[in-house]
Short mmCIF file of C-alpha atoms in Angstrom, two decimals:
data_model
loop_
_atom_site.label_atom_id
_atom_site.label_comp_id
_atom_site.label_asym_id
_atom_site.label_seq_id
_atom_site.Cartn_x
_atom_site.Cartn_y
_atom_site.Cartn_z
CA MET A 9 163.51 129.05 150.12
CA GLU A 10 165.94 128.86 147.23
CA GLY A 11 169.59 128.59 148.18
CA LYS A 12 172.96 127.83 146.67
CA ASN A 13 173.47 125.41 143.79
CA ILE A 14 173.08 121.89 145.12
CA LEU A 15 173.74 120.37 141.67
CA GLU A 16 175.85 121.52 138.72
CA MET A 17 176.25 119.71 135.42
CA LYS A 18 178.93 121.33 133.26
CA GLY A 19 179.71 120.79 129.58
CA ILE A 20 177.90 117.46 129.36
CA GLU A 21 178.49 115.62 126.07
CA ILE A 22 177.03 112.25 125.09
CA GLN A 23 177.51 110.64 121.69
CA PHE A 24 175.38 107.78 120.37
CA PRO A 25 176.00 106.01 117.04
CA GLY A 26 175.17 108.55 114.34
CA VAL A 27 173.97 111.28 116.69
CA LYS A 28 175.32 113.67 119.33
CA ALA A 29 172.60 113.50 121.96
CA LEU A 30 174.07 116.23 124.20
CA ASP A 31 176.56 118.84 123.06
CA GLY A 32 178.18 120.83 125.90
CA VAL A 33 175.01 121.18 128.00
CA ASP A 34 175.08 123.00 131.36
CA PHE A 35 172.42 122.59 134.03
CA SER A 36 172.22 123.79 137.63
CA LEU A 37 169.75 123.17 140.46
CA ARG A 38 169.43 125.20 143.65
CA ALA A 39 168.45 123.85 147.02
CA GLY A 40 164.76 124.58 147.60
CA GLU A 41 163.79 125.25 143.98
CA VAL A 42 161.61 123.55 141.39
CA HIS A 43 163.51 123.71 138.11
CA ALA A 44 161.60 122.73 134.96
CA LEU A 45 163.61 120.92 132.28
CA LEU A 46 161.83 121.45 128.96
CA GLY A 47 162.23 120.76 125.27
CA GLU A 48 160.68 118.83 122.41
CA ASN A 49 160.81 115.05 122.34
CA GLY A 50 164.37 114.23 121.33
CA ALA A 51 165.73 117.52 122.69
CA GLY A 52 167.99 115.72 125.18
CA LYS A 53 165.99 115.93 128.43
CA SER A 54 165.88 112.18 129.06
CA THR A 55 169.53 111.77 128.05
CA LEU A 56 170.59 114.46 130.53
CA ILE A 57 168.59 112.82 133.33
CA LYS A 58 169.94 109.37 132.44
CA CYS A 59 173.43 110.82 132.62
CA LEU A 60 172.70 112.23 136.07
CA THR A 61 171.24 108.92 137.28
CA GLY A 62 174.02 106.70 135.95
CA VAL A 63 172.14 105.09 133.06
CA HIS A 64 174.30 106.79 130.39
CA HIS A 65 177.97 107.58 130.85
CA MET A 66 179.06 110.99 129.58
CA ASP A 67 181.80 111.41 127.02
CA ALA A 68 182.77 114.81 128.44
CA GLY A 69 181.80 117.16 131.26
CA LYS A 70 181.41 116.83 135.00
CA ILE A 71 178.71 116.61 137.67
CA ILE A 72 179.05 118.36 141.02
CA LEU A 73 176.65 117.46 143.86
CA ASP A 74 176.82 119.43 147.09
CA GLY A 75 180.23 120.79 146.16
CA LYS A 76 181.79 117.42 145.31
CA GLU A 77 182.36 115.92 141.87
CA ILE A 78 180.45 112.65 141.38
CA LYS A 79 180.43 109.99 138.69
CA PRO A 80 177.30 107.86 139.11
CA THR A 81 177.66 104.56 137.26
CA THR A 82 174.24 103.03 138.01
CA PRO A 83 170.82 104.29 139.17
CA GLN A 84 171.43 102.65 142.56
CA ALA A 85 174.77 104.47 142.87
CA ALA A 86 173.00 107.76 142.03
CA MET A 87 170.34 107.03 144.65
CA ASP A 88 173.01 106.28 147.25
CA MET A 89 174.48 109.72 146.48
CA GLY A 90 171.07 111.37 147.10
CA ILE A 91 169.58 111.55 143.58
CA SER A 92 166.10 110.01 143.40
CA THR A 93 163.80 109.71 140.37
CA VAL A 94 160.05 109.23 140.06
CA PHE A 95 159.16 108.18 136.53
CA GLN A 96 156.00 108.74 134.49
CA GLU A 97 155.17 105.03 134.70
CA VAL A 98 155.21 104.23 138.42
CA ASN A 99 157.90 101.55 138.66
CA LEU A 100 156.71 99.89 141.86
CA CYS A 101 155.28 96.42 142.57
CA PRO A 102 151.45 96.48 142.57
CA ASN A 103 151.18 93.08 144.28
CA LEU A 104 153.20 94.25 147.30
CA SER A 105 151.80 96.42 150.09
CA VAL A 106 152.34 100.18 150.17
CA ALA A 107 154.78 99.74 153.08
CA GLU A 108 156.73 97.02 151.27
CA ASN A 109 157.03 99.20 148.19
CA ILE A 110 158.44 102.09 150.22
CA PHE A 111 161.05 99.99 152.03
CA VAL A 112 161.80 97.17 149.58
CA GLY A 113 165.53 96.48 149.53
CA ARG A 114 166.16 98.42 152.75
CA GLN A 115 163.76 96.86 155.27
CA PRO A 116 164.45 97.54 158.97
CA MET A 117 165.54 94.32 160.70
CA LYS A 118 165.04 92.95 164.20
CA HIS A 119 166.66 89.76 165.47
CA HIS A 120 167.82 88.94 161.90
CA GLN A 121 164.23 89.16 160.63
CA ILE A 122 162.24 91.87 158.85
CA ASP A 123 160.60 94.16 161.40
CA TRP A 124 157.11 94.37 159.87
CA LYS A 125 155.75 96.47 162.73
CA ALA A 126 158.46 99.08 162.17
CA ILE A 127 157.96 99.02 158.38
CA ASN A 128 154.22 99.61 158.66
CA ARG A 129 154.61 102.29 161.34
CA ARG A 130 157.28 104.22 159.43
CA ALA A 131 155.31 103.91 156.17
CA SER A 132 152.18 105.30 157.84
CA GLU A 133 154.18 108.22 159.30
CA LEU A 134 155.69 108.94 155.90
CA MET A 135 152.34 108.96 154.10
CA GLU A 136 150.82 111.15 156.82
CA ARG A 137 153.63 113.62 156.14
CA PHE A 138 152.20 113.85 152.62
CA ASN A 139 148.63 114.20 153.97
CA VAL A 140 147.72 110.79 152.55
CA ASP A 141 145.59 108.73 154.94
CA ILE A 142 145.67 105.13 153.68
CA ASP A 143 146.13 101.60 155.01
CA VAL A 144 149.79 100.93 154.17
CA THR A 145 149.33 97.17 154.65
CA ARG A 146 147.04 96.91 151.62
CA PRO A 147 148.42 96.06 148.14
CA LEU A 148 149.53 99.08 146.10
CA SER A 149 147.17 97.96 143.29
CA HIS A 150 144.23 98.77 145.58
CA TYR A 151 144.92 102.49 145.23
CA SER A 152 144.55 105.04 142.45
CA THR A 153 147.36 106.16 140.15
CA ALA A 154 147.59 109.39 142.14
CA ILE A 155 148.17 107.53 145.41
CA GLN A 156 150.70 105.25 143.69
CA GLN A 157 152.52 108.37 142.49
CA MET A 158 152.63 109.66 146.09
CA VAL A 159 154.01 106.31 147.27
CA ALA A 160 156.74 106.51 144.62
CA ILE A 161 157.66 110.02 145.79
CA ALA A 162 157.59 108.91 149.45
CA ARG A 163 160.04 106.13 148.63
CA ALA A 164 162.24 108.53 146.67
CA VAL A 165 162.55 111.15 149.42
CA ASP A 166 162.85 108.68 152.29
CA VAL A 167 166.32 107.67 151.07
CA GLU A 168 167.61 111.09 152.20
CA ALA A 169 167.45 112.56 148.72
CA LYS A 170 169.10 115.88 147.94
CA VAL A 171 167.76 115.95 144.38
CA LEU A 172 164.33 114.68 143.34
CA ILE A 173 163.60 114.19 139.63
CA LEU A 174 159.89 114.14 138.67
CA ASP A 175 159.53 112.81 135.12
CA GLU A 176 156.02 113.57 133.78
CA PRO A 177 154.46 112.93 137.23
CA THR A 178 151.06 114.44 136.34
CA SER A 179 150.35 112.79 132.98
CA SER A 180 147.79 110.36 134.48
CA LEU A 181 146.36 112.64 137.19
CA ASP A 182 143.19 114.71 137.25
CA GLU A 183 143.07 118.34 138.33
CA ASN A 184 142.49 117.67 142.05
CA GLU A 185 145.21 115.01 142.14
CA VAL A 186 147.65 117.46 140.54
CA LYS A 187 146.85 120.03 143.26
CA ARG A 188 147.52 117.40 145.91
CA LEU A 189 150.83 116.45 144.30
CA PHE A 190 151.90 120.09 144.02
CA ALA A 191 151.15 120.63 147.73
CA VAL A 192 153.60 117.81 148.48
CA VAL A 193 156.17 119.30 146.07
CA ARG A 194 155.94 122.70 147.77
CA ASP A 195 156.40 121.05 151.16
CA LEU A 196 159.54 119.24 149.94
CA GLN A 197 160.77 122.47 148.36
CA ALA A 198 160.35 124.28 151.68
CA GLN A 199 162.51 121.62 153.31
CA GLY A 200 165.37 122.50 150.95
CA LEU A 201 165.07 119.69 148.42
CA GLY A 202 166.10 120.51 144.85
CA ILE A 203 163.43 119.30 142.41
CA ILE A 204 163.82 118.77 138.64
CA PHE A 205 160.39 118.85 136.98
CA ILE A 206 159.93 117.40 133.48
CA THR A 207 156.51 117.88 131.89
CA HIS A 208 154.67 118.79 128.70
CA PHE A 209 152.01 120.77 130.60
CA LEU A 210 153.11 124.39 130.35
CA ASP A 211 150.39 125.66 132.71
CA GLN A 212 151.88 123.45 135.42
CA VAL A 213 155.38 124.73 134.67
CA PHE A 214 154.25 128.28 135.38
CA GLU A 215 152.32 127.20 138.47
CA ILE A 216 155.05 125.29 140.30
CA SER A 217 158.48 126.19 138.86
CA ASN A 218 161.04 128.82 139.85
CA ARG A 219 163.33 128.47 136.81
CA ILE A 220 163.26 126.81 133.40
CA THR A 221 166.04 125.26 131.35
CA VAL A 222 165.22 124.70 127.66
CA LEU A 223 167.04 122.17 125.48
CA ARG A 224 166.73 121.78 121.71
CA ASN A 225 168.44 119.15 119.55
CA GLY A 226 170.95 118.32 122.27
CA HIS A 227 171.95 121.95 122.87
CA LEU A 228 171.22 124.35 125.72
CA VAL A 229 168.89 127.08 124.45
CA GLY A 230 168.65 129.07 127.68
CA VAL A 231 167.86 129.30 131.39
CA TYR A 232 165.00 131.57 132.45
CA ASP A 233 163.45 132.80 135.67
CA ILE A 234 159.74 131.99 135.51
CA LYS A 235 158.84 135.69 135.91
CA ASP A 236 160.93 136.68 132.93
CA ILE A 237 159.33 134.59 130.17
CA THR A 238 155.82 134.17 128.76
CA LYS A 239 154.28 130.91 127.54
CA LEU A 240 154.46 132.08 123.95
CA GLU A 241 158.13 132.99 124.29
CA LEU A 242 158.82 129.65 125.99
CA VAL A 243 157.19 127.63 123.21
CA THR A 244 159.09 129.64 120.60
CA GLN A 245 162.37 128.80 122.38
CA MET A 246 161.46 125.10 122.62
CA ILE A 247 160.44 124.77 118.99
CA GLY A 248 162.74 127.30 117.36
CA LYS A 249 159.79 128.57 115.33
CA ASP A 250 156.94 131.00 115.77
CA MET A 251 153.75 129.49 117.29
CA ASN A 252 151.61 130.80 114.43
CA GLU A 253 153.86 128.97 111.99
CA ILE A 254 153.51 125.76 114.02
CA PHE A 255 149.71 125.74 114.18
CA ASN A 256 148.87 127.53 110.93
CA MET A 257 146.73 124.71 109.55
CA LYS A 258 143.44 124.68 107.67
CA ARG A 259 140.50 122.70 109.07
CA VAL A 260 139.26 119.80 106.93
CA GLU A 261 136.15 120.56 104.89
CA VAL A 262 134.08 117.55 103.88
CA LYS A 263 133.75 117.39 100.11
CA GLU A 264 130.36 118.08 98.63
CA GLY A 265 128.51 114.83 97.93
CA ALA A 266 130.72 112.80 100.30
CA LYS A 267 129.06 109.51 101.24
CA VAL A 268 128.41 108.35 104.80
CA LEU A 269 131.16 105.90 105.75
CA VAL A 270 129.99 104.85 109.22
CA LYS A 271 126.59 105.20 110.86
CA ALA A 272 126.02 104.28 114.51
CA ASP A 273 122.35 104.08 115.48
CA HIS A 274 121.51 104.10 119.22
CA ILE A 275 124.45 101.91 120.21
CA GLY A 276 125.31 101.25 123.84
CA THR A 277 126.76 98.85 126.37
CA PRO A 278 125.67 98.71 130.05
CA GLY A 279 127.63 100.87 132.48
CA LYS A 280 129.75 102.49 129.75
CA VAL A 281 127.68 104.09 126.99
CA GLU A 282 123.95 104.58 127.45
CA ASP A 283 122.80 105.49 123.96
CA ILE A 284 124.61 107.24 121.17
CA SER A 285 123.95 107.90 117.48
CA PHE A 286 126.20 109.60 114.93
CA GLU A 287 127.54 109.29 111.42
CA ILE A 288 130.91 109.96 109.79
CA LYS A 289 131.36 110.88 106.16
CA GLU A 290 134.23 109.98 103.89
CA GLY A 291 137.15 112.37 104.39
CA GLU A 292 135.67 113.82 107.58
CA LEU A 293 137.56 114.54 110.82
CA ILE A 294 135.16 114.39 113.74
CA GLY A 295 136.25 115.22 117.29
CA PHE A 296 135.00 113.44 120.42
CA ALA A 297 135.10 115.75 123.46
CA GLY A 298 134.12 115.16 127.08
CA LEU A 299 135.52 114.42 130.51
CA LEU A 300 137.29 111.18 131.36
CA GLY A 301 134.58 108.55 131.79
CA SER A 302 132.13 110.41 129.55
CA GLY A 303 132.10 107.53 127.07
CA ARG A 304 134.51 108.83 124.41
CA THR A 305 136.93 105.89 124.46
CA GLU A 306 134.15 103.38 125.13
CA THR A 307 132.31 104.52 121.99
CA ALA A 308 135.47 104.15 119.92
CA GLU A 309 136.05 100.67 121.36
CA MET A 310 132.52 99.64 120.36
CA LEU A 311 133.21 100.68 116.77
CA PHE A 312 136.46 98.70 116.75
CA CYS A 313 134.85 95.66 118.44
CA VAL A 314 137.04 95.83 121.52
CA ASP A 315 133.74 95.87 123.40
CA LYS A 316 130.79 94.87 121.21
CA PRO A 317 127.63 96.98 121.72
CA THR A 318 124.70 95.19 123.34
CA LYS A 319 122.15 97.36 121.57
CA GLY A 320 121.83 99.43 118.41
CA THR A 321 123.40 98.92 115.01
CA ILE A 322 126.56 99.99 113.18
CA GLN A 323 126.68 100.31 109.41
CA MET A 324 129.68 100.79 107.15
CA HIS A 325 129.20 101.84 103.53
CA GLY A 326 125.45 101.39 104.10
CA ALA A 327 125.70 97.71 105.08
CA PRO A 328 125.68 96.17 108.59
CA LEU A 329 129.14 95.92 110.13
CA ASN A 330 129.43 92.21 110.80
CA ALA A 331 132.46 92.42 113.04
CA LYS A 332 132.86 90.59 116.34
CA ILE A 333 136.52 91.08 117.23
CA PRO A 334 139.14 93.77 116.43
CA LEU A 335 140.63 91.65 113.63
CA ASP A 336 137.23 91.76 111.90
CA ALA A 337 137.29 95.56 112.25
CA ILE A 338 140.80 95.67 110.75
CA ASN A 339 139.61 93.56 107.83
CA SER A 340 136.73 96.04 107.41
CA ARG A 341 139.45 98.72 106.99
CA MET A 342 139.27 100.29 110.43
CA ALA A 343 142.28 101.17 112.58
CA PHE A 344 142.54 102.18 116.23
CA CYS A 345 145.45 103.94 117.98
CA PRO A 346 144.71 103.39 121.70
CA GLU A 347 144.87 105.95 124.49
CA ASP A 348 147.67 104.30 126.48
CA ARG A 349 150.52 103.79 124.02
CA LYS A 350 152.78 102.25 126.69
CA ARG A 351 150.24 99.61 127.75
CA ASP A 352 148.22 98.95 124.60
CA GLY A 353 150.34 100.33 121.75
CA ILE A 354 154.05 99.75 121.65
CA ILE A 355 155.93 96.52 122.27
CA GLY A 356 158.99 98.10 123.82
CA ASP A 357 161.51 95.29 123.22
CA LEU A 358 160.70 94.99 119.52
CA SER A 359 162.27 97.16 116.84
CA ILE A 360 160.57 100.00 115.00
CA ARG A 361 160.36 97.73 111.95
CA GLU A 362 158.62 94.96 113.89
CA ASN A 363 156.19 97.36 115.58
CA ILE A 364 155.18 98.96 112.27
CA ALA A 365 154.66 95.57 110.57
CA LEU A 366 152.41 94.15 113.32
CA ALA A 367 148.98 95.26 112.08
CA VAL A 368 149.68 94.43 108.42
CA GLN A 369 150.88 90.99 109.49
CA ALA A 370 147.78 90.46 111.64
CA LYS A 371 145.55 91.49 108.73
CA ARG A 372 147.38 89.16 106.35
CA GLY A 373 147.31 86.23 108.80
CA PHE A 374 150.26 84.50 110.34
CA MET A 375 150.11 81.68 107.78
CA HIS A 376 151.34 84.30 105.30
CA PRO A 377 154.33 85.95 106.99
CA MET A 378 155.79 89.15 105.64
CA SER A 379 159.28 88.78 104.24
CA ARG A 380 162.12 90.73 105.80
CA LYS A 381 162.37 92.75 102.59
CA GLU A 382 158.67 93.74 102.82
CA GLN A 383 159.09 94.72 106.48
CA ASP A 384 162.15 96.83 105.70
CA GLU A 385 160.42 98.62 102.83
CA LEU A 386 157.31 99.28 104.92
CA ALA A 387 159.28 100.57 107.92
CA ASN A 388 161.59 102.77 105.88
CA LYS A 389 158.66 104.23 103.96
CA TYR A 390 156.91 105.40 107.13
CA ILE A 391 160.08 106.46 108.95
CA LYS A 392 160.64 108.86 106.06
CA LEU A 393 156.97 109.88 105.67
CA LEU A 394 156.46 110.65 109.38
CA ALA A 395 160.01 111.93 110.02
CA ILE A 396 160.54 109.43 112.83
CA ALA A 397 163.79 110.39 114.56
CA THR A 398 165.90 107.22 114.56
CA PRO A 399 169.23 106.14 113.04
CA ASP A 400 167.51 103.09 111.49
CA ALA A 401 164.46 100.81 111.65
CA GLU A 402 166.18 98.33 113.98
CA LYS A 403 166.25 100.62 117.00
CA LYS A 404 163.96 99.38 119.80
CA ILE A 405 160.78 101.43 119.98
CA GLY A 406 161.12 101.61 123.76
CA GLU A 407 164.26 103.71 123.28
CA LEU A 408 162.41 106.42 121.31
CA SER A 409 160.91 109.61 122.71
CA GLY A 410 157.16 109.68 123.37
CA GLY A 411 156.40 111.66 120.21
CA ASN A 412 158.37 109.26 118.02
CA GLN A 413 156.72 106.24 119.65
CA GLN A 414 153.36 107.79 118.79
CA LYS A 415 154.47 108.23 115.17
CA VAL A 416 155.44 104.54 114.99
CA ILE A 417 151.98 103.52 116.22
CA LEU A 418 150.42 105.84 113.64
CA ALA A 419 152.63 104.26 110.98
CA ARG A 420 151.50 100.78 112.04
CA TRP A 421 147.87 101.63 111.38
CA MET A 422 148.43 103.83 108.33
CA ALA A 423 150.17 100.85 106.75
CA THR A 424 146.85 98.92 106.83
CA GLU A 425 145.37 101.64 104.55
CA PRO A 426 142.19 102.12 106.63
CA ASN A 427 139.04 103.95 105.61
CA LEU A 428 138.40 104.92 109.26
CA LEU A 429 141.22 105.77 111.67
CA ILE A 430 140.35 106.18 115.36
CA LEU A 431 142.93 108.23 117.29
CA ASP A 432 142.46 108.18 121.07
CA GLU A 433 144.59 110.90 122.72
CA PRO A 434 147.30 110.71 120.03
CA THR A 435 149.04 113.87 121.29
CA ARG A 436 149.01 113.13 125.04
CA GLY A 437 152.41 113.45 126.69
CA ILE A 438 154.24 114.75 123.62
CA ASP A 439 155.66 118.18 122.94
CA VAL A 440 153.97 120.97 121.02
CA GLY A 441 156.06 120.46 117.88
CA ALA A 442 155.22 116.75 117.64
CA LYS A 443 151.56 117.60 118.31
CA ALA A 444 151.52 119.99 115.38
CA GLU A 445 153.13 117.34 113.13
CA ILE A 446 150.50 114.75 114.06
CA GLN A 447 147.65 117.24 113.62
CA ARG A 448 148.93 118.24 110.18
CA LEU A 449 149.18 114.57 109.25
CA MET A 450 145.57 113.95 110.34
CA ILE A 451 144.35 116.79 108.14
CA LYS A 452 146.42 115.55 105.18
CA MET A 453 145.00 112.03 105.53
CA CYS A 454 141.44 113.37 105.56
CA GLU A 455 142.13 115.47 102.46
CA GLU A 456 143.20 112.22 100.77
CA GLY A 457 139.86 110.58 101.67
CA MET A 458 140.40 108.90 105.03
CA SER A 459 137.87 109.48 107.83
CA ILE A 460 139.20 110.14 111.35
CA ILE A 461 137.71 110.09 114.84
CA PHE A 462 139.91 112.31 117.00
CA ILE A 463 139.57 111.93 120.79
CA SER A 464 141.38 114.47 122.94
CA SER A 465 141.15 116.06 126.38
CA GLU A 466 142.71 119.24 124.99
CA LEU A 467 139.79 121.28 123.71
CA ASP A 468 141.94 123.77 121.78
CA GLU A 469 143.28 121.03 119.48
CA ILE A 470 139.85 119.42 119.10
CA ILE A 471 138.46 122.78 117.92
CA ARG A 472 141.49 123.54 115.73
CA CYS A 473 141.30 120.25 113.80
CA SER A 474 137.70 119.02 113.79
CA GLY A 475 135.04 119.91 111.27
CA ARG A 476 132.41 118.64 113.69
CA ILE A 477 132.65 117.91 117.43
CA LEU A 478 130.58 115.35 119.27
CA VAL A 479 130.39 116.32 122.94
CA MET A 480 129.73 113.49 125.41
CA ARG A 481 128.51 113.52 128.99
CA ASP A 482 127.66 110.58 131.28
CA GLY A 483 127.75 108.00 128.49
CA LYS A 484 125.48 109.95 126.17
CA LYS A 485 125.84 112.42 123.32
CA ALA A 486 125.18 115.85 124.82
CA ALA A 487 125.56 117.80 121.57
CA GLU A 488 127.14 118.09 118.16
CA VAL A 489 128.77 121.45 117.39
CA PRO A 490 130.69 122.80 114.38
CA GLY A 491 134.43 123.10 114.92
CA ALA A 492 134.65 126.30 112.90
CA THR A 493 132.40 128.40 115.14
CA CYS A 494 132.40 126.85 118.61
CA THR A 495 134.69 127.89 121.47
CA GLN A 496 136.20 126.11 124.45
CA ALA A 497 133.65 127.92 126.63
CA ASP A 498 130.81 126.49 124.50
CA ILE A 499 132.08 122.93 124.91
CA LEU A 500 132.72 123.34 128.65
CA SER A 501 129.19 124.69 129.11
CA ILE A 502 127.77 121.64 127.31
CA ILE A 503 129.90 119.26 129.38
CA ALA A 504 128.70 121.01 132.56
CA GLY A 505 125.08 120.72 131.42
CA GLU A 506 124.59 124.48 131.28
CA LYS A 507 124.16 124.66 127.52
CA LYS A 508 122.61 122.29 125.00
CA GLY A 509 124.46 123.41 121.89
CA GLY A 510 123.54 122.08 118.46
CA ALA A 511 122.43 118.65 119.61
CA THR A 512 121.47 116.19 116.93
CA ALA A 513 120.16 112.66 117.02
#
């Protein structure tokens, strides 16, 4: 049950060089509530949380926890006060056991030695509390992302937390895993824990939250009871614009007489893609739809030579694509923005300038290094073109919001001037405004002659952007359907095997 305010943040102000990240922001959290903290990338959500957890020090304002003013100076100090955080990327040690991960740094001792029996027993009891039946002595890496997320939450609440911050906890989970996580959240809520929930999934906000606080450009927009606001109203508050204005974009129409750029003929690789054939014309935006594991990403990786097909042929401009490694694909004027930008895209400790220059430098060869002047010109060009929110090109990419990181990766590949751009989940984990910007950019690039393969789990954006949609199931092409006339229900029926759709060879 919801109770009194367990946390109050009043008049929080934080100034960074050239930007006021938070300007007099208020936030409150009640005991026993799930409070969603929402806003576009760059709205101030992460800054507010980092202020609460002692990463950033506020220039003005105060924080009151359980009736007492606190001034956390480090994340450990915040944790000692009862403020625990579970981040989007599980920051545990995969080589250690589940039990070790839960108790690392605070192991129970016996006779001046670590009491392993007590650690394993207490870890098992804790996981059972979350209805997770696993062997806690096995390495964390043995278990799925969902289980790892549960372990991170178990560690967070076992330190006698009063406030639990969940930062994008569901971004890597499937539907059943989300249900399992939410059952745990409701249990913690019933025990009186105050939970701050940060996510880009609005359906989940309305499923689990009691209240919503919306930030925009470092300012507090409003605080709403979940029953008093609709999704459309919420998005309008987050963006500051009408939804129709945000997504009022025209689908790409392939120009009459456009030549075939890429033709894949019965390509496949064992255990990943059985057999698939398709072609892409110049200036065409084709969507790849299907469940995780359906073969969408694997097909894209075959085109880009991440995983060379063991059968079939690929032609580009009517000639065989003689590419063996991704660098060959780059030299053939292909580009590939991978699904996991944190793991395969950004290099967090490098600057925006260095991240943008990477692919051009690789294409040129490291015997011909780009001059600093060339790098600066390239970076500044794309910072302006893509409206990347940064004071300058020297800011580390790891310090940017998710949407701006995605723009930098897009800039990296756009700078190679590709004929074919493969975008694998380019809008995952970013807010609706940044999604609309990226979708508009895709359409603009196609209108200028580039061809794009757009892979997304969000069927509404696949339909909104794609001229043609290739639906995959179990490593095969189930159907090809026109984006202009198909519906989400049509695609779901094809994925479920209930409808064949307009299948083509």
